[in-house]
Amino acid sequence: MVRSSRSQRALLAGLVVVLAVSAAAFVATASAQLAWQQRDTIDFRPADYELVDGDDPVLRVTFEVRNPTSVDARVRTGSLVVYDGDPAAGDALTVPRTERLEGDRDATVAAGETATVSLVASVSPDTVEQAQSAIDSGRAVPSGTFAVTVRGRSFQADV
């Protein structure tokens, strides 16, 4: 069957459209998959500790969060305790399950960026002096997890 040049052009245009849509879908899927595979490279490093004394003493820990992936990451608190020295020794400075992100319930770290996130946790009044001593001497060590969401998929990042 012989086709006219008009129908051949229409078929060619249709093929180009199908290829363009397929390429766009592939790129979106591939970038999401790459970001998911890179999720373990999101890095949490404690940058500063501050003891806020008072009626209800708290320890503020500021983390630098590095997101080298190609998509934004949403960060929420998981469970985090600050210890005096080795966490295996179990000498906790903060009260477990009292931690929360300062300000909002979650924070967003833009793709390819580094941001700071502050976490606040209660300190028992009888361990305030020990907490200040651990901070001053560099013995304060955070241990736990943050919840991180990348493109709708969540995972736990260890600290």
Coordinates of C-alpha atoms in Angstrom, one line a residue:
M1 CA 0.0 0.0 0.0
V2 CA 1.4 3.4 -1.0
R3 CA 1.0 6.2 1.5
S4 CA 1.0 9.8 0.8
S5 CA 3.8 12.1 2.1
R6 CA 1.2 13.8 4.3
S7 CA 0.4 10.6 6.2
Q8 CA 4.1 9.7 6.4
R9 CA 4.8 13.0 8.0
A10 CA 2.0 12.5 10.4
L11 CA 3.3 9.0 11.4
L12 CA 6.8 10.4 11.8
A13 CA 5.5 13.3 14.0
G14 CA 3.6 10.7 16.1
L15 CA 6.7 8.6 16.5
V16 CA 8.7 11.7 17.6
V17 CA 6.0 12.5 20.2
V18 CA 6.0 9.0 21.6
L19 CA 9.8 9.0 21.8
A20 CA 9.8 12.4 23.6
V21 CA 7.2 11.3 26.1
S22 CA 9.1 8.0 26.7
A23 CA 12.4 9.8 27.2
A24 CA 10.8 12.3 29.7
A25 CA 9.3 9.4 31.7
F26 CA 12.6 7.5 31.7
V27 CA 14.5 10.6 32.9
A28 CA 12.0 11.2 35.8
T29 CA 12.1 7.5 36.8
A30 CA 15.9 7.3 36.6
S31 CA 16.5 10.5 38.6
A32 CA 14.1 9.2 41.3
Q33 CA 15.8 5.9 41.4
L34 CA 19.3 7.5 41.6
A35 CA 18.1 9.8 44.5
W36 CA 16.8 6.7 46.3
Q37 CA 20.1 4.9 45.8
Q38 CA 22.0 7.9 47.1
R39 CA 19.8 8.2 50.2
D40 CA 22.6 6.8 52.4
T41 CA 24.9 9.6 51.4
I42 CA 22.7 12.2 53.3
D43 CA 25.0 13.0 56.1
F44 CA 24.2 14.3 59.7
R45 CA 27.1 15.8 61.7
P46 CA 26.7 17.5 65.1
A47 CA 28.1 21.0 64.8
D48 CA 27.2 22.6 68.1
Y49 CA 25.8 21.8 71.6
E50 CA 24.1 24.3 73.9
L51 CA 22.7 23.6 77.3
V52 CA 19.7 25.9 78.1
D53 CA 19.4 25.8 81.9
G54 CA 16.2 26.8 83.7
D55 CA 13.1 25.2 85.2
D56 CA 13.0 22.7 82.3
P57 CA 16.6 22.3 81.1
V58 CA 17.1 21.3 77.5
L59 CA 20.1 20.5 75.3
R60 CA 20.1 22.0 71.8
V61 CA 22.2 20.1 69.3
T62 CA 22.7 21.7 65.9
F63 CA 23.4 19.3 63.1
E64 CA 24.8 20.1 59.6
V65 CA 22.8 18.1 57.2
R66 CA 24.5 17.5 53.8
N67 CA 22.2 16.4 50.9
P68 CA 24.3 15.6 47.8
T69 CA 21.4 14.0 46.0
S70 CA 19.6 15.5 43.0
V71 CA 16.3 16.0 44.9
D72 CA 15.1 17.7 48.1
A73 CA 15.0 15.7 51.3
R74 CA 12.6 16.2 54.1
V75 CA 14.1 15.6 57.6
R76 CA 12.1 14.7 60.8
T77 CA 13.3 13.7 64.2
G78 CA 13.4 10.0 64.8
S79 CA 14.9 9.0 68.1
L80 CA 18.1 10.6 69.4
V81 CA 19.8 10.6 72.7
V82 CA 23.0 12.5 73.7
Y83 CA 25.4 10.6 75.8
D84 CA 28.4 11.4 77.9
G85 CA 31.1 9.5 76.0
D86 CA 30.5 6.1 74.4
P87 CA 26.8 5.4 73.8
A88 CA 27.4 1.8 74.7
A89 CA 28.2 2.8 78.2
G90 CA 24.6 4.1 78.5
D91 CA 25.4 7.4 80.3
A92 CA 22.6 9.4 78.8
L93 CA 22.6 13.2 79.1
T94 CA 19.1 13.7 77.5
V95 CA 15.9 12.1 78.4
P96 CA 14.9 9.5 75.7
R97 CA 11.8 10.3 73.6
T98 CA 11.8 14.0 74.4
E99 CA 13.7 15.1 71.3
R100 CA 12.0 17.4 68.8
L101 CA 13.2 19.6 65.9
E102 CA 13.3 23.2 67.0
G103 CA 10.8 25.3 65.2
D104 CA 8.9 23.0 62.7
R105 CA 8.0 19.4 62.8
D106 CA 10.3 18.8 59.8
A107 CA 12.9 20.6 57.7
T108 CA 13.7 20.4 54.0
V109 CA 17.3 20.2 52.8
A110 CA 17.5 21.3 49.2
A111 CA 19.2 19.1 46.6
G112 CA 22.9 19.5 46.6
E113 CA 22.9 21.8 49.7
T114 CA 23.9 21.7 53.3
A115 CA 21.6 23.1 55.9
T116 CA 21.5 23.2 59.7
V117 CA 18.9 21.5 61.8
S118 CA 18.6 22.1 65.5
L119 CA 17.2 19.4 67.8
V120 CA 16.1 20.1 71.4
A121 CA 15.9 17.4 74.1
S122 CA 15.1 17.5 77.8
V123 CA 17.8 17.1 80.3
S124 CA 17.1 15.7 83.7
P125 CA 17.8 18.5 86.4
D126 CA 20.2 16.2 88.2
T127 CA 22.4 15.7 85.1
V128 CA 22.7 19.4 84.1
E129 CA 26.2 19.7 85.5
Q130 CA 27.3 16.5 83.9
A131 CA 25.8 17.6 80.6
Q132 CA 27.7 21.0 80.7
S133 CA 30.9 19.2 81.6
A134 CA 30.5 16.7 78.7
I135 CA 29.9 19.6 76.3
D136 CA 32.8 21.7 77.5
S137 CA 35.2 18.7 77.3
G138 CA 33.9 17.4 73.9
R139 CA 32.6 14.2 75.3
A140 CA 28.9 14.7 74.2
V141 CA 28.0 12.1 71.6
P142 CA 24.6 12.0 69.9
S143 CA 23.2 8.6 68.9
G144 CA 20.0 7.6 67.2
T145 CA 18.2 8.2 63.9
F146 CA 16.5 10.9 61.8
A147 CA 13.6 10.1 59.5
V148 CA 14.3 11.2 56.0
T149 CA 11.9 11.3 53.1
V150 CA 13.1 11.4 49.5
R151 CA 10.5 11.5 46.7
G152 CA 7.8 10.1 48.9
R153 CA 9.9 7.2 50.2
S154 CA 11.0 7.3 53.8
F155 CA 14.0 5.7 55.6
Q156 CA 16.0 6.1 58.8
A157 CA 19.3 7.8 58.8
D158 CA 21.7 6.8 61.6
V159 CA 23.6 9.5 63.6

